[in-house]
Coordinates of C-alpha atoms in Angstrom, one line a residue:
Chain A
M1 CA -28.1 -97.2 26.3
T2 CA -25.7 -100.2 25.2
T3 CA -21.1 -98.7 25.8
T4 CA -21.1 -99.3 22.3
M5 CA -23.2 -96.4 21.6
I6 CA -22.1 -94.1 24.3
A7 CA -18.8 -94.6 23.1
V8 CA -20.3 -93.3 19.7
I9 CA -21.7 -90.4 21.1
I10 CA -17.9 -89.5 23.1
L11 CA -16.1 -89.3 20.3
S12 CA -19.3 -87.5 18.9
V13 CA -19.8 -85.0 20.8
S14 CA -15.1 -84.2 21.8
F15 CA -15.1 -84.1 18.2
V16 CA -18.0 -82.1 17.0
G17 CA -16.7 -80.0 20.2
L18 CA -13.0 -79.5 20.2
I19 CA -13.5 -78.2 16.7
L20 CA -15.9 -75.6 16.8
L21 CA -13.4 -74.6 20.1
R22 CA -11.0 -73.8 17.4
F23 CA -8.6 -76.4 18.9
P24 CA -5.8 -77.8 15.9
I25 CA -8.0 -80.8 13.4
S26 CA -4.8 -83.3 14.2
M27 CA -5.8 -83.1 18.4
V28 CA -9.0 -83.8 18.1
L29 CA -8.7 -87.2 16.2
V30 CA -6.4 -87.3 19.1
L31 CA -8.3 -86.5 21.8
A32 CA -11.4 -87.6 21.2
S33 CA -9.9 -91.1 20.2
L34 CA -8.2 -90.9 23.7
F35 CA -11.2 -90.2 25.1
T36 CA -13.1 -93.2 23.4
A37 CA -10.5 -95.3 24.7
L38 CA -10.4 -94.5 28.0
Y39 CA -14.1 -94.9 27.8
L40 CA -13.2 -98.3 26.5
G41 CA -10.7 -99.5 29.6
I42 CA -8.6 -99.9 25.8
P43 CA -4.8 -99.1 26.4
L44 CA -3.8 -95.7 25.7
A45 CA -1.2 -96.8 24.6
V46 CA -2.2 -97.6 21.8
I47 CA -3.4 -94.6 19.8
G48 CA 0.5 -93.6 19.9
Q49 CA 1.0 -97.1 18.3
R50 CA -1.3 -96.5 15.6
M51 CA -0.7 -93.0 14.6
I52 CA 2.9 -94.0 14.2
Q53 CA 1.6 -97.4 12.3
G54 CA -0.4 -94.9 10.0
M55 CA 3.1 -93.8 8.6
N56 CA 5.1 -97.0 8.7
S57 CA 3.7 -96.5 4.9
Y58 CA 5.9 -96.6 1.9
T59 CA 3.5 -95.4 -1.0
L60 CA 2.8 -92.2 2.3
L61 CA 6.4 -91.1 0.8
A62 CA 4.9 -90.4 -2.5
I63 CA 3.0 -87.1 -0.4
P64 CA 6.3 -85.3 0.6
F65 CA 7.8 -86.2 -2.3
F66 CA 4.9 -84.5 -5.2
I67 CA 5.0 -81.2 -2.6
L68 CA 8.2 -81.1 -3.1
A69 CA 8.7 -81.1 -6.9
G70 CA 5.5 -78.9 -7.1
Q71 CA 6.9 -76.6 -4.3
I72 CA 10.5 -76.1 -6.6
M73 CA 8.2 -76.0 -9.0
S74 CA 6.3 -73.0 -8.7
E75 CA 9.1 -70.9 -7.1
G76 CA 11.0 -71.5 -9.9
G77 CA 9.1 -69.3 -12.6
L78 CA 7.5 -72.3 -14.4
A79 CA 4.1 -70.5 -14.1
V80 CA 4.7 -67.8 -16.6
R81 CA 6.6 -70.8 -19.1
L82 CA 2.2 -72.5 -18.6
I83 CA 0.9 -69.4 -18.9
N84 CA 2.6 -68.3 -22.5
L85 CA 1.7 -72.4 -23.5
A86 CA -1.9 -72.2 -23.1
Q87 CA -1.9 -68.5 -24.3
L88 CA -0.5 -70.3 -27.6
T89 CA -4.0 -72.3 -27.7
V90 CA -7.0 -70.3 -26.8
G91 CA -4.9 -66.5 -26.1
A92 CA -6.8 -64.8 -29.1
I93 CA -10.5 -64.8 -28.6
R94 CA -13.3 -62.6 -27.0
G95 CA -12.2 -63.5 -23.4
G96 CA -9.1 -65.1 -24.2
L97 CA -7.3 -63.8 -21.0
A98 CA -9.8 -65.7 -18.9
L99 CA -9.2 -69.0 -21.0
V100 CA -5.7 -68.8 -20.7
N101 CA -6.5 -68.7 -17.1
C102 CA -8.0 -71.9 -17.2
V103 CA -6.1 -73.4 -19.4
A104 CA -2.9 -72.4 -17.2
C105 CA -4.6 -73.6 -14.1
M106 CA -5.0 -77.2 -15.7
L107 CA -1.0 -77.0 -17.1
F108 CA -0.4 -76.3 -13.2
G109 CA -2.1 -78.6 -12.0
N110 CA -1.1 -81.4 -14.0
I111 CA 2.7 -80.3 -11.5
S112 CA 1.8 -79.4 -9.4
G113 CA -1.4 -81.3 -7.7
S114 CA -2.8 -78.6 -5.5
A115 CA -5.2 -76.2 -6.0
A116 CA -3.6 -73.1 -3.3
A117 CA -0.2 -73.4 -5.0
D118 CA -2.6 -73.1 -8.6
V119 CA -4.0 -69.8 -7.6
A120 CA -1.2 -68.2 -5.8
S121 CA 1.5 -69.7 -8.3
I122 CA -1.0 -68.9 -11.4
G123 CA -3.0 -66.2 -9.4
S124 CA -0.3 -63.8 -8.9
I125 CA 0.2 -63.6 -12.6
M126 CA -3.1 -64.0 -14.1
I127 CA -5.0 -61.6 -12.4
P128 CA -3.1 -58.5 -11.9
M129 CA -2.9 -59.0 -15.6
M130 CA -6.3 -59.4 -16.6
K131 CA -7.5 -56.3 -14.4
K132 CA -4.6 -54.5 -16.1
K133 CA -7.1 -54.9 -19.3
G134 CA -10.3 -54.3 -18.2
Y135 CA -11.4 -57.4 -16.8
D136 CA -13.2 -56.3 -13.0
A137 CA -11.6 -57.8 -10.4
D138 CA -14.5 -60.2 -9.0
Y139 CA -14.2 -62.2 -12.5
T140 CA -10.4 -62.4 -12.3
V141 CA -10.8 -63.7 -8.6
A142 CA -14.0 -66.0 -9.7
V143 CA -11.9 -67.1 -12.7
T144 CA -8.9 -68.0 -11.1
T145 CA -9.9 -70.1 -8.0
S146 CA -12.6 -72.0 -9.3
A147 CA -10.0 -73.1 -12.6
A148 CA -7.2 -73.5 -9.7
I149 CA -9.8 -77.0 -8.3
Q150 CA -8.7 -78.8 -11.6
G151 CA -5.5 -78.7 -9.5
V152 CA -6.9 -81.2 -7.3
V153 CA -8.5 -83.6 -9.6
M154 CA -5.6 -83.4 -12.2
P155 CA -2.9 -86.0 -11.6
P156 CA -1.0 -86.1 -10.0
S157 CA -2.7 -85.0 -6.7
H158 CA -1.5 -84.8 -2.8
N159 CA -5.2 -85.6 -2.3
M160 CA -5.9 -88.4 -4.3
I161 CA -2.6 -90.5 -2.1
L162 CA -4.2 -89.2 0.7
Y163 CA -8.1 -90.7 -0.4
A164 CA -5.7 -93.9 -1.3
V165 CA -4.2 -94.1 1.9
A166 CA -7.2 -94.0 4.1
A167 CA -9.5 -95.9 2.4
G168 CA -6.8 -98.6 2.7
G169 CA -5.0 -100.3 -0.7
V170 CA -6.5 -98.0 -3.3
S171 CA -4.5 -98.0 -6.6
I172 CA -3.0 -95.0 -7.1
S173 CA -2.1 -95.4 -11.2
S174 CA -6.0 -95.6 -11.6
L175 CA -6.9 -92.9 -9.4
F176 CA -4.4 -90.8 -11.1
L177 CA -5.9 -92.0 -14.6
A178 CA -9.6 -91.9 -13.6
G179 CA -8.6 -88.1 -12.7
I180 CA -8.2 -86.5 -16.8
V181 CA -10.9 -86.8 -18.1
P182 CA -13.4 -85.8 -15.0
C183 CA -11.0 -82.8 -15.0
L184 CA -11.2 -82.1 -18.9
L185 CA -14.7 -81.9 -18.8
L186 CA -14.9 -79.1 -15.8
L187 CA -12.4 -77.9 -18.1
T188 CA -15.0 -77.6 -20.8
G189 CA -17.7 -76.3 -18.7
L190 CA -15.1 -73.6 -17.0
M191 CA -13.6 -72.5 -20.2
I192 CA -17.8 -72.2 -21.8
T193 CA -19.2 -70.5 -18.7
S194 CA -16.0 -68.4 -18.7
Y195 CA -16.5 -67.4 -22.4
V196 CA -20.1 -66.7 -21.8
I197 CA -19.7 -64.0 -19.3
A198 CA -16.8 -63.0 -20.8
R199 CA -18.9 -61.9 -24.9
K200 CA -22.2 -60.7 -21.8
R201 CA -19.4 -58.2 -20.3
K202 CA -18.0 -57.3 -23.6
Y203 CA -14.1 -58.0 -22.4
A204 CA -10.9 -57.2 -24.4
V205 CA -10.1 -60.1 -27.2
G206 CA -6.8 -61.3 -27.1
E207 CA -3.6 -60.8 -28.8
P208 CA -2.4 -63.2 -30.7
V209 CA 1.5 -64.4 -29.8
V210 CA 4.2 -63.0 -31.8
L211 CA 5.3 -65.9 -33.9
K212 CA 9.2 -65.7 -33.6
E213 CA 8.3 -66.1 -30.0
I214 CA 6.3 -69.7 -30.7
P215 CA 9.4 -72.0 -30.7
K216 CA 10.5 -70.8 -27.2
I217 CA 7.5 -70.8 -25.7
I218 CA 6.9 -74.3 -27.1
K219 CA 10.6 -75.6 -25.5
D220 CA 10.0 -74.0 -22.2
G221 CA 6.3 -75.1 -21.9
F222 CA 8.0 -79.2 -23.0
L223 CA 10.3 -78.8 -20.6
S224 CA 8.1 -77.6 -17.9
M225 CA 5.0 -80.6 -18.9
M226 CA 8.3 -83.1 -18.3
T227 CA 7.9 -83.1 -14.6
G228 CA 4.0 -84.6 -15.3
V229 CA 4.8 -86.8 -17.7
I230 CA 7.8 -88.0 -15.4
I231 CA 5.3 -88.9 -12.7
L232 CA 2.5 -90.3 -14.9
G233 CA 4.1 -91.6 -17.1
G234 CA 6.5 -93.3 -14.9
I235 CA 4.1 -94.5 -13.2
F236 CA 1.3 -95.7 -16.1
S237 CA 3.5 -97.5 -17.9
G238 CA 5.0 -99.5 -15.1
W239 CA 8.4 -98.2 -14.7
F240 CA 8.2 -96.9 -10.8
T241 CA 5.6 -96.7 -8.7
A242 CA 4.1 -93.7 -7.5
T243 CA 7.0 -93.4 -4.7
E244 CA 9.5 -93.5 -7.0
S245 CA 7.9 -90.7 -9.1
G246 CA 7.8 -88.5 -6.9
A247 CA 11.3 -88.5 -6.0
L248 CA 12.3 -88.1 -9.8
A249 CA 10.0 -85.6 -10.5
C250 CA 11.6 -84.2 -7.6
V251 CA 15.0 -84.5 -8.8
Y252 CA 14.1 -83.2 -12.4
A253 CA 12.8 -80.0 -11.3
F254 CA 15.6 -79.2 -9.5
I255 CA 18.1 -80.0 -12.3
L256 CA 15.2 -77.6 -14.7
T257 CA 14.8 -74.3 -12.0
F258 CA 18.1 -74.0 -10.9
F259 CA 20.5 -75.2 -14.1
V260 CA 18.0 -74.5 -16.6
Y261 CA 15.4 -72.4 -15.7
R262 CA 17.7 -70.0 -13.6
D263 CA 14.6 -67.3 -12.7
I264 CA 15.9 -68.1 -8.4
P265 CA 19.1 -68.5 -6.8
L266 CA 20.5 -71.6 -5.9
S267 CA 20.7 -69.7 -2.4
H268 CA 16.9 -69.4 -2.2
V269 CA 16.5 -73.7 -1.7
K270 CA 16.1 -73.7 1.8
I271 CA 13.4 -71.3 2.2
I272 CA 11.4 -74.0 -0.6
F273 CA 12.7 -77.2 2.0
V274 CA 11.5 -75.2 5.0
K275 CA 7.5 -75.0 2.7
T276 CA 7.7 -77.9 1.8
F277 CA 8.7 -78.9 5.7
R278 CA 5.9 -76.9 6.9
T279 CA 3.1 -78.3 4.8
V280 CA 3.8 -82.0 4.8
A281 CA 4.1 -81.8 9.1
M282 CA 0.7 -80.3 9.0
V283 CA 0.0 -83.1 6.7
L284 CA 1.7 -86.4 7.7
F285 CA 0.3 -85.2 11.6
L286 CA -3.1 -85.1 9.6
I287 CA -2.9 -88.8 8.4
A288 CA -0.9 -90.1 11.6
S289 CA -3.7 -88.8 14.4
S290 CA -7.1 -89.9 11.9
N291 CA -4.8 -93.1 11.5
A292 CA -5.4 -93.2 15.2
F293 CA -9.2 -92.2 14.8
A294 CA -10.2 -94.5 11.8
W295 CA -9.2 -97.5 14.1
V296 CA -11.3 -96.4 16.8
L297 CA -14.6 -95.8 14.2
T298 CA -13.5 -98.6 13.2
Y299 CA -13.6 -101.1 16.5
L300 CA -16.8 -99.3 17.5
K301 CA -18.0 -100.3 14.1
V302 CA -19.0 -96.3 13.0
P303 CA -18.9 -97.4 9.5
Q304 CA -21.0 -99.9 9.5
L305 CA -24.0 -97.6 11.4
I306 CA -24.0 -95.2 9.3
T307 CA -24.3 -98.6 6.4
A308 CA -27.0 -99.6 7.7
G309 CA -28.6 -95.5 8.5
L310 CA -28.3 -94.1 4.9
L311 CA -30.0 -97.7 4.0
S312 CA -32.6 -97.0 6.1
I313 CA -33.3 -93.8 4.6
S314 CA -33.4 -95.2 0.7
D315 CA -31.9 -97.8 -0.5
N316 CA -31.9 -96.5 -4.3
V317 CA -28.6 -95.9 -4.7
Y318 CA -28.9 -92.5 -6.5
V319 CA -30.8 -91.1 -3.5
I320 CA -27.9 -92.3 -1.0
L321 CA -24.9 -90.7 -3.9
L322 CA -27.2 -87.4 -3.7
I323 CA -26.8 -87.2 0.5
I324 CA -23.4 -88.0 0.7
N325 CA -22.6 -84.9 -2.3
I326 CA -24.9 -82.8 -0.5
L327 CA -23.0 -84.0 3.3
L328 CA -19.6 -83.4 2.1
L329 CA -20.6 -80.0 0.2
V330 CA -22.0 -79.0 3.5
L331 CA -18.5 -80.1 5.5
G332 CA -16.9 -78.8 3.2
A333 CA -18.0 -75.2 3.8
P334 CA -16.3 -74.6 6.8
L335 CA -13.9 -77.4 7.6
D336 CA -10.5 -77.9 5.0
M337 CA -10.2 -80.5 2.8
A338 CA -7.4 -83.0 3.8
P339 CA -8.7 -83.7 6.7
L340 CA -11.8 -85.0 5.6
I341 CA -11.1 -86.9 3.0
L342 CA -8.9 -88.3 6.0
I343 CA -11.9 -88.8 8.1
M344 CA -15.4 -89.2 5.6
T345 CA -13.5 -91.8 3.9
P346 CA -12.7 -94.5 6.4
I347 CA -17.0 -93.6 7.2
L348 CA -18.3 -93.3 3.7
F349 CA -16.0 -95.8 1.9
P350 CA -18.2 -99.1 3.4
V351 CA -21.5 -97.6 2.9
V352 CA -20.4 -96.7 -1.1
T353 CA -18.6 -99.8 -1.4
S354 CA -21.6 -102.0 -0.1
L355 CA -23.6 -100.3 -3.3
G356 CA -20.8 -101.7 -5.8
M357 CA -20.2 -98.2 -6.0
D358 CA -16.2 -98.5 -7.9
P359 CA -13.8 -97.5 -5.5
V360 CA -12.0 -95.2 -7.7
H361 CA -14.9 -93.9 -9.1
F362 CA -15.9 -92.8 -5.4
G363 CA -12.3 -91.2 -5.4
V364 CA -12.8 -88.7 -7.6
I365 CA -16.2 -88.0 -6.6
L366 CA -15.4 -87.2 -3.4
I367 CA -12.0 -85.5 -4.4
L368 CA -13.8 -83.3 -6.9
N369 CA -17.1 -82.5 -4.4
L370 CA -14.8 -81.3 -1.6
G371 CA -12.1 -79.4 -4.0
I372 CA -15.5 -77.4 -4.2
G373 CA -14.9 -76.8 -0.7
L374 CA -11.9 -74.6 -1.4
I375 CA -13.5 -71.7 -3.2
T376 CA -17.3 -72.2 -0.5
P377 CA -17.0 -70.0 2.6
P378 CA -16.8 -69.8 5.1
V379 CA -13.6 -71.4 5.0
G380 CA -12.3 -71.8 1.3
T381 CA -8.5 -71.7 1.4
V382 CA -7.9 -70.8 -2.9
L383 CA -11.2 -68.4 -2.2
F384 CA -9.0 -66.5 0.5
V385 CA -6.0 -67.0 -1.2
G386 CA -8.0 -65.4 -4.7
C387 CA -9.4 -62.4 -3.2
A388 CA -5.8 -62.0 -1.7
I389 CA -4.1 -61.4 -5.0
G390 CA -6.6 -59.9 -6.7
K391 CA -7.9 -57.6 -3.3
V392 CA -11.6 -58.2 -3.7
S393 CA -13.9 -58.9 -0.6
I394 CA -15.1 -62.4 0.0
G395 CA -18.5 -61.9 -0.4
K396 CA -18.2 -59.6 -3.5
A397 CA -15.8 -62.8 -5.5
S398 CA -18.9 -65.0 -3.9
K399 CA -20.9 -63.9 -5.7
A400 CA -18.5 -63.3 -9.1
L401 CA -17.8 -67.2 -8.4
T402 CA -21.9 -68.6 -8.2
P403 CA -22.3 -69.4 -11.7
F404 CA -19.0 -71.1 -12.0
F405 CA -19.7 -73.0 -8.7
F406 CA -22.8 -74.4 -10.3
V407 CA -21.0 -75.4 -13.4
M408 CA -18.9 -77.2 -10.9
C409 CA -21.7 -78.7 -9.2
A410 CA -23.6 -79.8 -12.5
V411 CA -20.1 -81.9 -13.6
L412 CA -20.1 -83.6 -10.5
L413 CA -23.3 -84.4 -10.6
I414 CA -22.8 -85.9 -14.1
L415 CA -19.6 -87.5 -13.1
T416 CA -21.2 -89.4 -9.2
Y417 CA -24.7 -90.4 -11.7
I418 CA -22.9 -91.5 -15.1
P419 CA -19.5 -93.4 -14.0
G420 CA -18.3 -94.3 -17.6
I421 CA -16.4 -90.7 -18.0
T422 CA -14.2 -91.2 -14.8
M423 CA -13.3 -95.0 -15.0
W424 CA -13.6 -95.8 -19.0
L425 CA -9.3 -94.5 -19.3
P426 CA -8.9 -96.6 -16.3
N427 CA -10.6 -98.8 -17.5
L428 CA -8.9 -98.9 -20.7
I429 CA -5.9 -99.1 -20.1
N430 CA -5.4 -101.1 -17.0
G431 CA -8.0 -103.5 -18.2
Chain B
M1 CA 20.0 -62.9 35.1
I2 CA 20.2 -61.2 31.8
R3 CA 22.8 -63.6 30.9
I4 CA 21.5 -67.0 31.5
W5 CA 18.1 -66.2 29.7
R6 CA 19.8 -65.1 27.1
G7 CA 22.1 -68.8 27.1
I8 CA 18.2 -70.4 28.0
R9 CA 17.4 -68.7 24.8
A10 CA 20.5 -69.4 23.1
G11 CA 20.5 -72.9 23.5
A12 CA 16.9 -72.8 22.4
L13 CA 17.1 -71.8 19.1
F14 CA 20.0 -73.8 18.6
V15 CA 17.8 -76.9 19.0
D16 CA 15.6 -75.5 17.3
R17 CA 17.7 -75.0 14.1
M18 CA 19.2 -79.1 14.3
V19 CA 15.4 -80.3 14.8
E20 CA 14.4 -78.1 12.0
N21 CA 18.3 -79.0 10.0
F22 CA 17.4 -82.5 11.0
A23 CA 14.3 -82.6 9.5
I24 CA 15.1 -80.7 6.3
Y25 CA 18.2 -83.5 5.4
S26 CA 15.4 -86.3 6.5
L27 CA 13.4 -84.9 3.4
I28 CA 16.4 -84.6 1.2
A29 CA 17.8 -88.1 2.0
M30 CA 14.5 -89.6 1.6
T31 CA 15.1 -88.2 -2.6
L32 CA 18.3 -89.2 -3.0
I33 CA 17.7 -92.7 -1.5
V34 CA 14.6 -93.5 -3.4
T35 CA 15.8 -92.2 -6.7
M36 CA 19.4 -94.2 -6.2
Q37 CA 16.8 -96.6 -5.8
V38 CA 15.0 -96.9 -8.8
L39 CA 18.3 -96.3 -10.7
T40 CA 20.5 -99.0 -9.1
R41 CA 17.1 -101.5 -10.3
K42 CA 17.0 -100.2 -13.2
L43 CA 20.9 -100.5 -13.8
L44 CA 22.6 -102.7 -11.3
N45 CA 19.4 -104.8 -11.7
F46 CA 19.6 -104.7 -7.3
V47 CA 18.5 -102.5 -4.5
F48 CA 19.9 -101.7 -1.6
F49 CA 18.3 -104.1 0.9
W50 CA 18.4 -101.6 3.9
S51 CA 16.7 -98.6 1.3
E52 CA 12.8 -98.9 1.9
E53 CA 13.7 -99.6 5.8
V54 CA 16.1 -96.5 5.6
T55 CA 13.1 -94.6 3.8
I56 CA 9.7 -95.0 5.9
L57 CA 12.2 -94.4 9.8
L58 CA 13.3 -91.6 8.2
L59 CA 9.5 -90.4 7.3
I60 CA 8.3 -91.5 10.8
W61 CA 10.9 -89.3 12.6
F62 CA 10.6 -86.3 9.8
A63 CA 6.6 -87.0 10.4
I64 CA 6.5 -87.1 15.0
L65 CA 9.1 -83.8 14.7
G66 CA 6.5 -82.4 12.3
I67 CA 3.8 -82.6 14.8
A68 CA 6.8 -80.2 17.4
I69 CA 7.6 -77.8 14.7
G70 CA 3.6 -77.2 13.8
F71 CA 2.9 -77.0 17.1
R72 CA 6.1 -74.3 17.4
E73 CA 5.0 -72.1 14.2
K74 CA 1.5 -73.2 14.3
L75 CA 1.1 -74.4 11.6
H76 CA -1.6 -77.4 12.0
L77 CA -4.7 -76.3 10.4
A78 CA -8.1 -75.9 12.9
M79 CA -11.5 -73.9 12.3
D80 CA -12.5 -70.2 14.4
S81 CA -15.3 -69.6 11.9
F82 CA -17.5 -70.2 15.3
T83 CA -15.4 -69.1 18.2
N84 CA -14.9 -65.5 16.3
L85 CA -18.3 -65.1 17.3
F86 CA -17.1 -65.3 20.7
P87 CA -16.1 -62.1 22.7
A88 CA -12.0 -61.7 22.5
S89 CA -11.7 -62.1 26.2
W90 CA -13.5 -65.7 25.8
N91 CA -11.2 -66.2 22.8
K92 CA -7.9 -65.5 25.0
V93 CA -8.9 -67.9 27.9
L94 CA -9.8 -70.8 25.5
D95 CA -6.3 -70.2 23.9
K96 CA -5.2 -71.0 27.5
I97 CA -7.5 -74.0 27.3
I98 CA -5.7 -74.8 23.8
G99 CA -2.2 -74.4 24.9
S100 CA -3.2 -76.5 28.4
C101 CA -4.5 -79.1 26.8
T102 CA -1.7 -79.6 23.5
F103 CA 0.9 -79.4 26.8
M104 CA -0.9 -82.7 28.1
F105 CA -0.7 -84.8 24.7
G106 CA 3.0 -83.6 25.0
V107 CA 2.5 -85.1 28.2
Y108 CA 1.2 -88.4 26.4
M109 CA 3.7 -88.6 24.1
I110 CA 6.3 -88.5 26.1
V111 CA 4.8 -90.9 28.8
Y112 CA 3.5 -93.5 26.2
G113 CA 6.0 -93.1 23.8
W114 CA 8.9 -93.7 25.7
D115 CA 6.6 -97.2 27.3
F116 CA 6.8 -98.5 23.6
T117 CA 10.4 -97.4 23.3
V118 CA 11.5 -99.6 25.8
L119 CA 8.8 -102.7 25.2
M120 CA 9.8 -102.6 21.2
Y121 CA 13.2 -102.5 22.3
P122 CA 14.0 -106.3 22.0
N123 CA 12.0 -106.7 18.5
T124 CA 14.4 -105.7 15.5
L125 CA 13.7 -104.5 12.2
A126 CA 13.7 -107.0 9.2
A127 CA 16.4 -105.8 7.0
T128 CA 19.0 -103.7 9.2
Q129 CA 18.4 -105.4 12.3
W130 CA 17.6 -102.6 14.4
S131 CA 15.9 -102.1 17.5
V132 CA 11.9 -101.2 16.8
S133 CA 12.8 -99.1 18.9
V134 CA 14.5 -96.5 16.5
M135 CA 10.9 -96.4 15.2
Y136 CA 9.0 -95.0 18.2
I137 CA 12.0 -92.9 20.6
V138 CA 11.3 -90.4 18.0
M139 CA 7.9 -89.8 20.0
P140 CA 9.0 -88.5 23.7
I141 CA 11.6 -86.6 21.9
S142 CA 8.4 -84.8 20.2
G143 CA 6.8 -84.5 23.1
V144 CA 9.0 -82.7 25.1
L145 CA 9.1 -80.4 22.7
V146 CA 5.4 -80.2 22.2
C147 CA 5.5 -79.6 25.9
I148 CA 8.3 -76.4 25.9
Y149 CA 6.3 -75.0 22.9
S150 CA 2.6 -74.7 24.6
F151 CA 5.0 -73.7 27.7
L152 CA 6.1 -70.2 25.8
E153 CA 3.1 -70.1 24.4
L154 CA 1.1 -70.0 27.8
I155 CA 3.3 -67.9 29.3
G156 CA 2.9 -65.1 26.6
V157 CA 6.0 -66.4 24.8
N158 CA 5.3 -66.1 20.7
T159 CA 7.2 -69.2 19.5
V160 CA 6.9 -68.4 15.5
L161 CA 10.1 -68.1 13.8
Y162 CA 9.0 -68.1 10.0
E163 CA 6.4 -65.4 10.0
D164 CA 7.1 -64.1 6.5
L165 CA 6.3 -67.8 5.0
G166 CA 2.7 -67.4 6.3
E167 CA 0.2 -70.0 7.1
A168 CA 1.0 -73.9 5.2
G169 CA -1.7 -75.8 2.8
I170 CA -1.9 -78.7 0.7
E171 CA -5.2 -78.0 -0.7

């Protein structure tokens, strides 16, 4: 056995073993890298240096900014205003509240870029409201959690920035553009599923919005949506970088929340910063450690080994993409999304690019796929939050989620095998 | 003895708050510097030469101090679906092993972080002309905090300050 093979075994065994033994994933990445470096005689300081170098990126700054902007808006009463706006569009039909839920999650995702924030903010209003109107609790949780997944695909998604960083220089602007049509496709699929189930279970027809309230709802909704417009408009027009638009969105969200809406007092700002810091601290450690881990992977030529291994199974691009999708769905069930993006991107990126797949297209597939993992047990962060809000057991919610899960997988396959859907908008705008 | 213990506790909490406040003010400073950069570029057609470098430096400090705070608050993601199958007594032993490894990780950050800080001292950053060491010095500092928090955990002291905020998450 060659030195490289032994090193790969040390890396893999320590990685899998420590993860199974409940070690923090970020620390596992560093420890597995250190063990391998120790065996190979690489100075251990290199791992620490790679961690620091992983942080030395201006693009990465967009992550704390987007999380901060999303946190301010989530705490500041944005969810109610977006739900009211969604009510205007699809509220007055059978199962209207379920459809409002889907649209509100999409609109909220356009600002927060996070599925967990989606389900926590929209879900805490919509789930009790739906239950009060006679919707079954398991159905309300299933609709909300599946709709919340739009948040990871809809720009501006933090996960897309994580992917761009891990892939090493994929255009964030193109990724954001590429997320829009898939998100709308997902929205359509989820709305049709919700509507069909609502008809079958004979849920109530939604109430239309009172006419005189419409101007205020549109004004409030418009002001909220402006955060997304600043971020996306700024990036797409080339006026700002993703990082700059994130900072401006924070300032706008702050002014809107504390000086226009004024639902929460200014003293609440400390809590917002603490919450943001907690989330960002966790993510940045993951990024730093995965940068060290990715360096060891590259040093050992693991991506090339994986590429060769997969191509030895089949050289048919459709088969390889199916294998990758199944692999990611399986990994997404027990593991969280952010570490998987950071770990799997350096491994799979060379495989898909060698097959001629566009990195932007792959990014959207990867993110949607791992997004589905957020609602699949045993570890489904979004599912857990939804169940806690709806007071439904995970087993019952998972059963109600089944049709939504299959629809999401169908959307995933459509997007995988018809790249034109994902790439249409980036190609149209970027040329 | 109780007085000494209380003094140590007050001192530790002060350091804790200082680190946390530094991180929060860094986040505010990063936001303001980048916003200012956009405004000066669009309105006055110039940018401060130091803005990008200082912002990245703040990000590095923010991130590396965040590692320690993450251990204090038990924020770092882990997969427990496998170990939940073990009896409670096994999990207690496992907690001690994880705590000891975290302590060793802190030692690694101190030793190699300090090595790098010394090694990089003669080099300077392009815009500010500060020593590159300012980028690496945060690693041993955070390492000391990681060691303290993991040691406290090992002797059974709960280090979590924000129990009511629940778990953090990006998804």
